[in-house]
JSON list of C-alpha atoms in Angstrom, two decimals:
[
{"chain": "F", "resi": 1, "resn": "MET", "atom": "CA", "xyz": [59.45, 63.57, 71.60]},
{"chain": "F", "resi": 2, "resn": "ALA", "atom": "CA", "xyz": [57.70, 66.77, 72.62]},
{"chain": "F", "resi": 3, "resn": "GLY", "atom": "CA", "xyz": [53.96, 66.37, 72.46]},
{"chain": "F", "resi": 4, "resn": "VAL", "atom": "CA", "xyz": [54.03, 62.57, 72.38]},
{"chain": "F", "resi": 5, "resn": "ARG", "atom": "CA", "xyz": [51.62, 61.14, 74.92]},
{"chain": "F", "resi": 6, "resn": "LEU", "atom": "CA", "xyz": [52.84, 57.93, 76.56]},
{"chain": "F", "resi": 7, "resn": "GLU", "atom": "CA", "xyz": [50.76, 55.40, 78.43]},
{"chain": "F", "resi": 8, "resn": "ALA", "atom": "CA", "xyz": [51.97, 53.03, 81.13]},
{"chain": "F", "resi": 9, "resn": "ILE", "atom": "CA", "xyz": [52.02, 49.38, 80.13]},
{"chain": "F", "resi": 10, "resn": "THR", "atom": "CA", "xyz": [53.64, 46.09, 81.12]},
{"chain": "F", "resi": 11, "resn": "TRP", "atom": "CA", "xyz": [56.29, 44.46, 78.97]},
{"chain": "F", "resi": 12, "resn": "ASP", "atom": "CA", "xyz": [54.13, 41.38, 78.45]},
{"chain": "F", "resi": 13, "resn": "ARG", "atom": "CA", "xyz": [51.15, 43.45, 77.34]},
{"chain": "F", "resi": 14, "resn": "LEU", "atom": "CA", "xyz": [53.38, 45.53, 75.09]},
{"chain": "F", "resi": 15, "resn": "GLY", "atom": "CA", "xyz": [54.68, 42.39, 73.41]},
{"chain": "F", "resi": 16, "resn": "ASP", "atom": "CA", "xyz": [51.14, 41.12, 72.89]},
{"chain": "F", "resi": 17, "resn": "LEU", "atom": "CA", "xyz": [49.87, 44.38, 71.40]},
{"chain": "F", "resi": 18, "resn": "LEU", "atom": "CA", "xyz": [52.81, 44.75, 69.05]},
{"chain": "F", "resi": 19, "resn": "ALA", "atom": "CA", "xyz": [52.36, 41.15, 67.88]},
{"chain": "F", "resi": 20, "resn": "GLU", "atom": "CA", "xyz": [48.68, 41.81, 67.18]},
{"chain": "F", "resi": 21, "resn": "ARG", "atom": "CA", "xyz": [49.62, 44.88, 65.16]},
{"chain": "F", "resi": 22, "resn": "LEU", "atom": "CA", "xyz": [52.03, 42.83, 63.07]},
{"chain": "F", "resi": 23, "resn": "LEU", "atom": "CA", "xyz": [49.31, 40.38, 62.05]},
{"chain": "F", "resi": 24, "resn": "ASP", "atom": "CA", "xyz": [47.79, 43.01, 59.77]},
{"chain": "F", "resi": 25, "resn": "LEU", "atom": "CA", "xyz": [51.04, 44.68, 58.69]},
{"chain": "F", "resi": 26, "resn": "GLU", "atom": "CA", "xyz": [51.42, 44.80, 54.91]},
{"chain": "F", "resi": 27, "resn": "PRO", "atom": "CA", "xyz": [54.88, 45.77, 53.62]},
{"chain": "F", "resi": 28, "resn": "ALA", "atom": "CA", "xyz": [54.66, 48.87, 51.44]},
{"chain": "F", "resi": 29, "resn": "ASP", "atom": "CA", "xyz": [57.00, 47.46, 48.79]},
{"chain": "F", "resi": 30, "resn": "GLY", "atom": "CA", "xyz": [54.99, 44.28, 48.25]},
{"chain": "F", "resi": 31, "resn": "SER", "atom": "CA", "xyz": [57.38, 41.99, 50.07]},
{"chain": "F", "resi": 32, "resn": "PRO", "atom": "CA", "xyz": [55.68, 39.00, 51.72]},
{"chain": "F", "resi": 33, "resn": "TRP", "atom": "CA", "xyz": [57.94, 39.38, 54.79]},
{"chain": "F", "resi": 34, "resn": "PRO", "atom": "CA", "xyz": [57.25, 42.25, 57.23]},
{"chain": "F", "resi": 35, "resn": "ARG", "atom": "CA", "xyz": [60.48, 43.73, 58.59]},
{"chain": "F", "resi": 36, "resn": "ILE", "atom": "CA", "xyz": [60.39, 45.31, 62.03]},
{"chain": "F", "resi": 37, "resn": "ALA", "atom": "CA", "xyz": [63.06, 47.32, 63.87]},
{"chain": "F", "resi": 38, "resn": "PHE", "atom": "CA", "xyz": [63.57, 47.24, 67.62]},
{"chain": "F", "resi": 39, "resn": "ASP", "atom": "CA", "xyz": [65.94, 50.16, 67.97]},
{"chain": "F", "resi": 40, "resn": "GLY", "atom": "CA", "xyz": [67.71, 51.08, 71.19]},
{"chain": "F", "resi": 41, "resn": "ALA", "atom": "CA", "xyz": [70.98, 51.24, 73.04]},
{"chain": "F", "resi": 42, "resn": "PRO", "atom": "CA", "xyz": [72.07, 47.95, 74.63]},
{"chain": "F", "resi": 43, "resn": "ALA", "atom": "CA", "xyz": [71.08, 49.37, 78.03]},
{"chain": "F", "resi": 44, "resn": "ALA", "atom": "CA", "xyz": [67.46, 49.58, 76.82]},
{"chain": "F", "resi": 45, "resn": "ARG", "atom": "CA", "xyz": [67.52, 45.86, 75.95]},
{"chain": "F", "resi": 46, "resn": "PRO", "atom": "CA", "xyz": [65.68, 46.02, 72.63]},
{"chain": "F", "resi": 47, "resn": "GLY", "atom": "CA", "xyz": [66.39, 42.32, 72.07]},
{"chain": "F", "resi": 48, "resn": "ASP", "atom": "CA", "xyz": [64.26, 41.41, 75.07]},
{"chain": "F", "resi": 49, "resn": "LEU", "atom": "CA", "xyz": [61.25, 43.14, 73.55]},
{"chain": "F", "resi": 50, "resn": "ALA", "atom": "CA", "xyz": [61.90, 41.51, 70.17]},
{"chain": "F", "resi": 51, "resn": "GLU", "atom": "CA", "xyz": [61.91, 38.10, 71.85]},
{"chain": "F", "resi": 52, "resn": "ARG", "atom": "CA", "xyz": [58.65, 38.91, 73.66]},
{"chain": "F", "resi": 53, "resn": "VAL", "atom": "CA", "xyz": [57.02, 39.84, 70.39]},
{"chain": "F", "resi": 54, "resn": "ALA", "atom": "CA", "xyz": [58.34, 36.67, 68.74]},
{"chain": "F", "resi": 55, "resn": "GLU", "atom": "CA", "xyz": [56.81, 34.55, 71.50]},
{"chain": "F", "resi": 56, "resn": "ALA", "atom": "CA", "xyz": [53.50, 36.40, 71.22]},
{"chain": "F", "resi": 57, "resn": "LEU", "atom": "CA", "xyz": [53.52, 35.88, 67.47]},
{"chain": "F", "resi": 58, "resn": "ARG", "atom": "CA", "xyz": [54.18, 32.19, 67.97]},
{"chain": "F", "resi": 59, "resn": "THR", "atom": "CA", "xyz": [51.07, 31.83, 70.11]},
{"chain": "F", "resi": 60, "resn": "LEU", "atom": "CA", "xyz": [49.10, 33.62, 67.36]},
{"chain": "F", "resi": 61, "resn": "GLY", "atom": "CA", "xyz": [50.38, 31.17, 64.76]},
{"chain": "F", "resi": 62, "resn": "ARG", "atom": "CA", "xyz": [52.67, 33.61, 62.97]},
{"chain": "F", "resi": 63, "resn": "PRO", "atom": "CA", "xyz": [56.33, 32.57, 62.55]},
{"chain": "F", "resi": 64, "resn": "SER", "atom": "CA", "xyz": [59.14, 35.09, 62.96]},
{"chain": "F", "resi": 65, "resn": "LEU", "atom": "CA", "xyz": [62.91, 35.33, 63.14]},
{"chain": "F", "resi": 66, "resn": "VAL", "atom": "CA", "xyz": [64.74, 37.45, 65.70]},
{"chain": "F", "resi": 67, "resn": "VAL", "atom": "CA", "xyz": [68.07, 38.81, 64.46]},
{"chain": "F", "resi": 68, "resn": "GLY", "atom": "CA", "xyz": [70.46, 40.95, 66.52]},
{"chain": "F", "resi": 69, "resn": "THR", "atom": "CA", "xyz": [72.93, 43.32, 64.93]},
{"chain": "F", "resi": 70, "resn": "GLU", "atom": "CA", "xyz": [75.57, 42.20, 67.44]},
{"chain": "F", "resi": 71, "resn": "GLY", "atom": "CA", "xyz": [75.86, 39.14, 65.21]},
{"chain": "F", "resi": 72, "resn": "PHE", "atom": "CA", "xyz": [76.91, 41.39, 62.33]},
{"chain": "F", "resi": 73, "resn": "LEU", "atom": "CA", "xyz": [79.82, 43.24, 63.88]},
{"chain": "F", "resi": 74, "resn": "ARG", "atom": "CA", "xyz": [82.68, 43.95, 61.54]},
{"chain": "F", "resi": 75, "resn": "PRO", "atom": "CA", "xyz": [85.95, 42.13, 62.36]},
{"chain": "F", "resi": 76, "resn": "ALA", "atom": "CA", "xyz": [87.81, 43.59, 65.33]},
{"chain": "F", "resi": 77, "resn": "SER", "atom": "CA", "xyz": [90.76, 44.43, 63.09]},
{"chain": "F", "resi": 78, "resn": "LEU", "atom": "CA", "xyz": [88.49, 46.87, 61.23]},
{"chain": "F", "resi": 79, "resn": "ARG", "atom": "CA", "xyz": [86.19, 48.26, 63.88]},
{"chain": "F", "resi": 80, "resn": "LEU", "atom": "CA", "xyz": [89.05, 48.81, 66.37]},
{"chain": "F", "resi": 81, "resn": "GLU", "atom": "CA", "xyz": [91.47, 50.16, 63.80]},
{"chain": "F", "resi": 82, "resn": "HIS", "atom": "CA", "xyz": [91.50, 53.58, 65.50]},
{"chain": "F", "resi": 83, "resn": "GLY", "atom": "CA", "xyz": [91.44, 52.24, 69.06]},
{"chain": "F", "resi": 84, "resn": "ARG", "atom": "CA", "xyz": [88.96, 50.51, 71.31]},
{"chain": "F", "resi": 85, "resn": "GLN", "atom": "CA", "xyz": [87.14, 53.68, 72.30]},
{"chain": "F", "resi": 86, "resn": "ASP", "atom": "CA", "xyz": [86.79, 55.64, 69.08]},
{"chain": "F", "resi": 87, "resn": "VAL", "atom": "CA", "xyz": [83.29, 57.13, 69.13]},
{"chain": "F", "resi": 88, "resn": "ASP", "atom": "CA", "xyz": [83.19, 57.93, 65.41]},
{"chain": "F", "resi": 89, "resn": "ALA", "atom": "CA", "xyz": [84.17, 54.37, 64.55]},
{"chain": "F", "resi": 90, "resn": "TYR", "atom": "CA", "xyz": [81.44, 53.03, 66.84]},
{"chain": "F", "resi": 91, "resn": "TYR", "atom": "CA", "xyz": [78.86, 55.29, 65.21]},
{"chain": "F", "resi": 92, "resn": "ASP", "atom": "CA", "xyz": [79.85, 54.68, 61.61]},
{"chain": "F", "resi": 93, "resn": "GLY", "atom": "CA", "xyz": [81.85, 51.48, 61.38]},
{"chain": "F", "resi": 94, "resn": "TRP", "atom": "CA", "xyz": [81.19, 48.85, 64.01]},
{"chain": "F", "resi": 95, "resn": "PHE", "atom": "CA", "xyz": [78.25, 47.14, 62.33]},
{"chain": "F", "resi": 96, "resn": "ASP", "atom": "CA", "xyz": [78.53, 45.47, 58.93]},
{"chain": "F", "resi": 97, "resn": "THR", "atom": "CA", "xyz": [75.59, 47.15, 57.25]},
{"chain": "F", "resi": 98, "resn": "GLY", "atom": "CA", "xyz": [76.65, 45.72, 53.90]},
{"chain": "F", "resi": 99, "resn": "ALA", "atom": "CA", "xyz": [76.30, 42.19, 55.25]},
{"chain": "F", "resi": 100, "resn": "LEU", "atom": "CA", "xyz": [72.91, 43.05, 56.75]},
{"chain": "F", "resi": 101, "resn": "TRP", "atom": "CA", "xyz": [71.71, 44.29, 53.37]},
{"chain": "F", "resi": 102, "resn": "ARG", "atom": "CA", "xyz": [73.11, 41.23, 51.62]},
{"chain": "F", "resi": 103, "resn": "GLU", "atom": "CA", "xyz": [72.25, 38.45, 54.07]},
{"chain": "F", "resi": 104, "resn": "VAL", "atom": "CA", "xyz": [69.10, 39.74, 55.79]},
{"chain": "F", "resi": 105, "resn": "PHE", "atom": "CA", "xyz": [67.27, 42.41, 53.82]},
{"chain": "F", "resi": 106, "resn": "GLY", "atom": "CA", "xyz": [68.12, 41.33, 50.28]},
{"chain": "F", "resi": 107, "resn": "PRO", "atom": "CA", "xyz": [66.51, 37.88, 50.59]},
{"chain": "F", "resi": 108, "resn": "LEU", "atom": "CA", "xyz": [63.34, 39.52, 51.96]},
{"chain": "F", "resi": 109, "resn": "GLU", "atom": "CA", "xyz": [62.84, 41.93, 49.08]},
{"chain": "F", "resi": 110, "resn": "PRO", "atom": "CA", "xyz": [59.95, 41.35, 46.69]},
{"chain": "F", "resi": 111, "resn": "GLY", "atom": "CA", "xyz": [60.91, 38.32, 44.65]},
{"chain": "F", "resi": 112, "resn": "GLY", "atom": "CA", "xyz": [63.52, 37.23, 47.20]},
{"chain": "F", "resi": 113, "resn": "ASP", "atom": "CA", "xyz": [63.93, 33.64, 48.33]},
{"chain": "F", "resi": 114, "resn": "GLY", "atom": "CA", "xyz": [63.47, 34.32, 52.08]},
{"chain": "F", "resi": 115, "resn": "ARG", "atom": "CA", "xyz": [66.80, 32.65, 52.89]},
{"chain": "F", "resi": 116, "resn": "VAL", "atom": "CA", "xyz": [68.26, 34.71, 55.75]},
{"chain": "F", "resi": 117, "resn": "LEU", "atom": "CA", "xyz": [71.55, 34.38, 57.62]},
{"chain": "F", "resi": 118, "resn": "PRO", "atom": "CA", "xyz": [70.73, 34.97, 61.32]},
{"chain": "F", "resi": 119, "resn": "ASP", "atom": "CA", "xyz": [74.28, 35.96, 62.29]},
{"chain": "F", "resi": 120, "resn": "LEU", "atom": "CA", "xyz": [77.70, 36.27, 60.74]},
{"chain": "F", "resi": 121, "resn": "ARG", "atom": "CA", "xyz": [80.25, 36.80, 63.49]},
{"chain": "F", "resi": 122, "resn": "ASP", "atom": "CA", "xyz": [80.42, 35.86, 67.18]},
{"chain": "F", "resi": 123, "resn": "PRO", "atom": "CA", "xyz": [80.93, 39.12, 69.10]},
{"chain": "F", "resi": 124, "resn": "ALA", "atom": "CA", "xyz": [82.77, 37.29, 71.90]},
{"chain": "F", "resi": 125, "resn": "THR", "atom": "CA", "xyz": [85.27, 35.33, 69.81]},
{"chain": "F", "resi": 126, "resn": "ASP", "atom": "CA", "xyz": [85.40, 37.58, 66.71]},
{"chain": "F", "resi": 127, "resn": "ARG", "atom": "CA", "xyz": [85.10, 34.46, 64.58]},
{"chain": "F", "resi": 128, "resn": "ALA", "atom": "CA", "xyz": [82.59, 33.50, 61.91]},
{"chain": "F", "resi": 129, "resn": "THR", "atom": "CA", "xyz": [79.59, 31.76, 63.46]},
{"chain": "F", "resi": 130, "resn": "ARG", "atom": "CA", "xyz": [78.99, 29.43, 60.49]},
{"chain": "F", "resi": 131, "resn": "SER", "atom": "CA", "xyz": [75.29, 29.48, 61.37]},
{"chain": "F", "resi": 132, "resn": "PRO", "atom": "CA", "xyz": [73.01, 27.85, 58.80]},
{"chain": "F", "resi": 133, "resn": "TYR", "atom": "CA", "xyz": [70.67, 29.94, 56.70]},
{"chain": "F", "resi": 134, "resn": "VAL", "atom": "CA", "xyz": [67.03, 30.10, 57.77]},
{"chain": "F", "resi": 135, "resn": "ARG", "atom": "CA", "xyz": [64.37, 30.11, 55.07]},
{"chain": "F", "resi": 136, "resn": "LEU", "atom": "CA", "xyz": [61.37, 32.22, 56.09]},
{"chain": "F", "resi": 137, "resn": "ARG", "atom": "CA", "xyz": [58.10, 31.26, 54.54]},
{"chain": "F", "resi": 138, "resn": "PRO", "atom": "CA", "xyz": [55.94, 34.10, 53.23]},
{"chain": "F", "resi": 139, "resn": "GLY", "atom": "CA", "xyz": [54.18, 35.94, 56.03]},
{"chain": "F", "resi": 140, "resn": "SER", "atom": "CA", "xyz": [56.99, 35.40, 58.52]},
{"chain": "F", "resi": 141, "resn": "CYS", "atom": "CA", "xyz": [58.23, 38.50, 60.33]},
{"chain": "F", "resi": 142, "resn": "LEU", "atom": "CA", "xyz": [61.81, 39.67, 60.62]},
{"chain": "F", "resi": 143, "resn": "LEU", "atom": "CA", "xyz": [62.42, 41.19, 64.05]},
{"chain": "F", "resi": 144, "resn": "LEU", "atom": "CA", "xyz": [65.77, 43.01, 63.93]},
{"chain": "F", "resi": 145, "resn": "HIS", "atom": "CA", "xyz": [67.11, 44.57, 67.10]},
{"chain": "F", "resi": 146, "resn": "GLY", "atom": "CA", "xyz": [70.13, 46.71, 67.86]},
{"chain": "F", "resi": 147, "resn": "PRO", "atom": "CA", "xyz": [71.40, 50.25, 68.36]},
{"chain": "F", "resi": 148, "resn": "LEU", "atom": "CA", "xyz": [71.45, 53.11, 65.86]},
{"chain": "F", "resi": 149, "resn": "LEU", "atom": "CA", "xyz": [69.18, 51.25, 63.43]},
{"chain": "F", "resi": 150, "resn": "LEU", "atom": "CA", "xyz": [67.14, 54.13, 62.09]},
{"chain": "F", "resi": 151, "resn": "ARG", "atom": "CA", "xyz": [70.01, 55.93, 60.38]},
{"chain": "F", "resi": 152, "resn": "HIS", "atom": "CA", "xyz": [70.75, 53.33, 57.69]},
{"chain": "F", "resi": 153, "resn": "TRP", "atom": "CA", "xyz": [67.66, 53.51, 55.43]},
{"chain": "F", "resi": 154, "resn": "PHE", "atom": "CA", "xyz": [66.88, 49.86, 56.04]},
{"chain": "F", "resi": 155, "resn": "PRO", "atom": "CA", "xyz": [63.46, 48.96, 54.54]},
{"chain": "F", "resi": 156, "resn": "PHE", "atom": "CA", "xyz": [61.54, 48.55, 57.77]},
{"chain": "F", "resi": 157, "resn": "ASP", "atom": "CA", "xyz": [57.76, 48.25, 57.71]},
{"chain": "F", "resi": 158, "resn": "LEU", "atom": "CA", "xyz": [57.43, 49.17, 61.40]},
{"chain": "F", "resi": 159, "resn": "THR", "atom": "CA", "xyz": [59.95, 50.81, 63.69]},
{"chain": "F", "resi": 160, "resn": "VAL", "atom": "CA", "xyz": [59.97, 50.61, 67.48]},
{"chain": "F", "resi": 161, "resn": "HIS", "atom": "CA", "xyz": [62.38, 52.83, 69.41]},
{"chain": "F", "resi": 162, "resn": "LEU", "atom": "CA", "xyz": [63.19, 52.11, 73.05]},
{"chain": "F", "resi": 163, "resn": "ARG", "atom": "CA", "xyz": [64.21, 55.42, 74.55]},
{"chain": "F", "resi": 164, "resn": "LEU", "atom": "CA", "xyz": [66.29, 56.08, 77.64]},
{"chain": "F", "resi": 165, "resn": "SER", "atom": "CA", "xyz": [66.74, 59.59, 78.99]},
{"chain": "F", "resi": 166, "resn": "PRO", "atom": "CA", "xyz": [70.40, 60.68, 79.08]},
{"chain": "F", "resi": 167, "resn": "GLY", "atom": "CA", "xyz": [70.50, 60.07, 82.83]},
{"chain": "F", "resi": 168, "resn": "ALA", "atom": "CA", "xyz": [68.97, 56.61, 82.59]},
{"chain": "F", "resi": 169, "resn": "LEU", "atom": "CA", "xyz": [71.23, 55.72, 79.68]},
{"chain": "F", "resi": 170, "resn": "ARG", "atom": "CA", "xyz": [74.30, 56.65, 81.71]},
{"chain": "F", "resi": 171, "resn": "ARG", "atom": "CA", "xyz": [73.10, 54.81, 84.82]},
{"chain": "F", "resi": 172, "resn": "ARG", "atom": "CA", "xyz": [72.23, 51.61, 82.97]},
{"chain": "F", "resi": 173, "resn": "THR", "atom": "CA", "xyz": [75.27, 51.51, 80.71]},
{"chain": "F", "resi": 174, "resn": "PRO", "atom": "CA", "xyz": [78.28, 49.74, 82.24]},
{"chain": "F", "resi": 175, "resn": "GLU", "atom": "CA", "xyz": [81.01, 52.22, 83.13]},
{"chain": "F", "resi": 176, "resn": "THR", "atom": "CA", "xyz": [83.39, 50.47, 80.76]},
{"chain": "F", "resi": 177, "resn": "ASP", "atom": "CA", "xyz": [81.03, 51.43, 77.91]},
{"chain": "F", "resi": 178, "resn": "HIS", "atom": "CA", "xyz": [80.46, 55.06, 78.87]},
{"chain": "F", "resi": 179, "resn": "TRP", "atom": "CA", "xyz": [82.74, 56.08, 76.02]},
{"chain": "F", "resi": 180, "resn": "THR", "atom": "CA", "xyz": [79.88, 55.14, 73.62]},
{"chain": "F", "resi": 181, "resn": "LEU", "atom": "CA", "xyz": [77.46, 57.66, 75.12]},
{"chain": "F", "resi": 182, "resn": "PRO", "atom": "CA", "xyz": [78.43, 60.54, 72.80]},
{"chain": "F", "resi": 183, "resn": "ALA", "atom": "CA", "xyz": [77.43, 58.32, 69.85]},
{"chain": "F", "resi": 184, "resn": "TYR", "atom": "CA", "xyz": [73.88, 58.18, 71.20]},
{"chain": "F", "resi": 185, "resn": "GLU", "atom": "CA", "xyz": [73.82, 61.94, 71.72]},
{"chain": "F", "resi": 186, "resn": "ARG", "atom": "CA", "xyz": [74.80, 62.32, 68.06]},
{"chain": "F", "resi": 187, "resn": "TYR", "atom": "CA", "xyz": [72.14, 59.79, 67.05]},
{"chain": "F", "resi": 188, "resn": "GLU", "atom": "CA", "xyz": [69.47, 61.77, 68.88]},
{"chain": "F", "resi": 189, "resn": "ALA", "atom": "CA", "xyz": [70.57, 65.00, 67.24]},
{"chain": "F", "resi": 190, "resn": "GLU", "atom": "CA", "xyz": [70.94, 63.69, 63.70]},
{"chain": "F", "resi": 191, "resn": "THR", "atom": "CA", "xyz": [68.19, 61.05, 63.47]},
{"chain": "F", "resi": 192, "resn": "ASP", "atom": "CA", "xyz": [65.61, 61.94, 66.16]},
{"chain": "F", "resi": 193, "resn": "PRO", "atom": "CA", "xyz": [64.62, 58.29, 66.66]},
{"chain": "F", "resi": 194, "resn": "ALA", "atom": "CA", "xyz": [61.97, 59.18, 69.26]},
{"chain": "F", "resi": 195, "resn": "GLY", "atom": "CA", "xyz": [60.28, 61.47, 66.77]},
{"chain": "F", "resi": 196, "resn": "THR", "atom": "CA", "xyz": [60.61, 59.32, 63.68]},
{"chain": "F", "resi": 197, "resn": "ALA", "atom": "CA", "xyz": [59.85, 55.81, 64.99]},
{"chain": "F", "resi": 198, "resn": "ASP", "atom": "CA", "xyz": [56.34, 54.43, 64.48]},
{"chain": "F", "resi": 199, "resn": "VAL", "atom": "CA", "xyz": [56.19, 53.26, 68.10]},
{"chain": "F", "resi": 200, "resn": "LEU", "atom": "CA", "xyz": [58.01, 54.92, 71.00]},
{"chain": "F", "resi": 201, "resn": "VAL", "atom": "CA", "xyz": [58.70, 53.05, 74.23]},
{"chain": "F", "resi": 202, "resn": "ARG", "atom": "CA", "xyz": [60.08, 54.87, 77.26]},
{"chain": "F", "resi": 203, "resn": "ALA", "atom": "CA", "xyz": [62.24, 52.41, 79.16]},
{"chain": "F", "resi": 204, "resn": "ASP", "atom": "CA", "xyz": [63.82, 54.56, 81.88]},
{"chain": "F", "resi": 205, "resn": "ASP", "atom": "CA", "xyz": [62.32, 52.33, 84.58]},
{"chain": "F", "resi": 206, "resn": "PRO", "atom": "CA", "xyz": [62.90, 48.73, 83.46]},
{"chain": "F", "resi": 207, "resn": "ARG", "atom": "CA", "xyz": [59.91, 47.60, 85.55]},
{"chain": "F", "resi": 208, "resn": "HIS", "atom": "CA", "xyz": [57.43, 50.18, 84.28]},
{"chain": "F", "resi": 209, "resn": "PRO", "atom": "CA", "xyz": [57.65, 51.02, 80.57]},
{"chain": "F", "resi": 210, "resn": "ALA", "atom": "CA", "xyz": [55.36, 53.45, 78.79]},
{"chain": "F", "resi": 211, "resn": "TRP", "atom": "CA", "xyz": [54.52, 53.61, 75.10]},
{"chain": "F", "resi": 212, "resn": "SER", "atom": "CA", "xyz": [52.95, 55.81, 72.47]},
{"chain": "F", "resi": 213, "resn": "GLY", "atom": "CA", "xyz": [50.30, 53.23, 71.49]}
]
């Protein structure tokens, strides 16, 4: 993120400005559904920003659907096959990217039917959610949030990365989850989300974010 100039902003204002940007966003592949990533470790709370943007879009008359990758975890029998604290498994195998392609991105491709499954598995019970499909009318925005999103080649039209410094990430991550921290170090090294995202948000201080504009 060297050389990136960040400006202080409030979360509410950030949500409003991002929503306004999405009104004119045209998917490069001709899809009628803009697809937006809110990428960040759980400690950065990317889902909160996605929800703020969804609310701002609603007031502007633009429908959207917020989807969290925690609803697409692979079954515990698979993701915990090598133990509950296997960093490589967390990095490569916890999230069912195949299901995300099939149930979320596939229906939103050009010529798709817009029929999206908002979640597949309850992360608390490890059981299928049996949620109904949601049909997005053309022009609706998909707001997908979760960690490690920018390494999967998902067809996003705008990417927002919520960055925490290593110190802030450690402080704001529950101690029981500190074993995941090396996965985020690897993500930074291999993907450079702060340098590749379209919008960078620094979230070290949860009360005073800053963004790249």
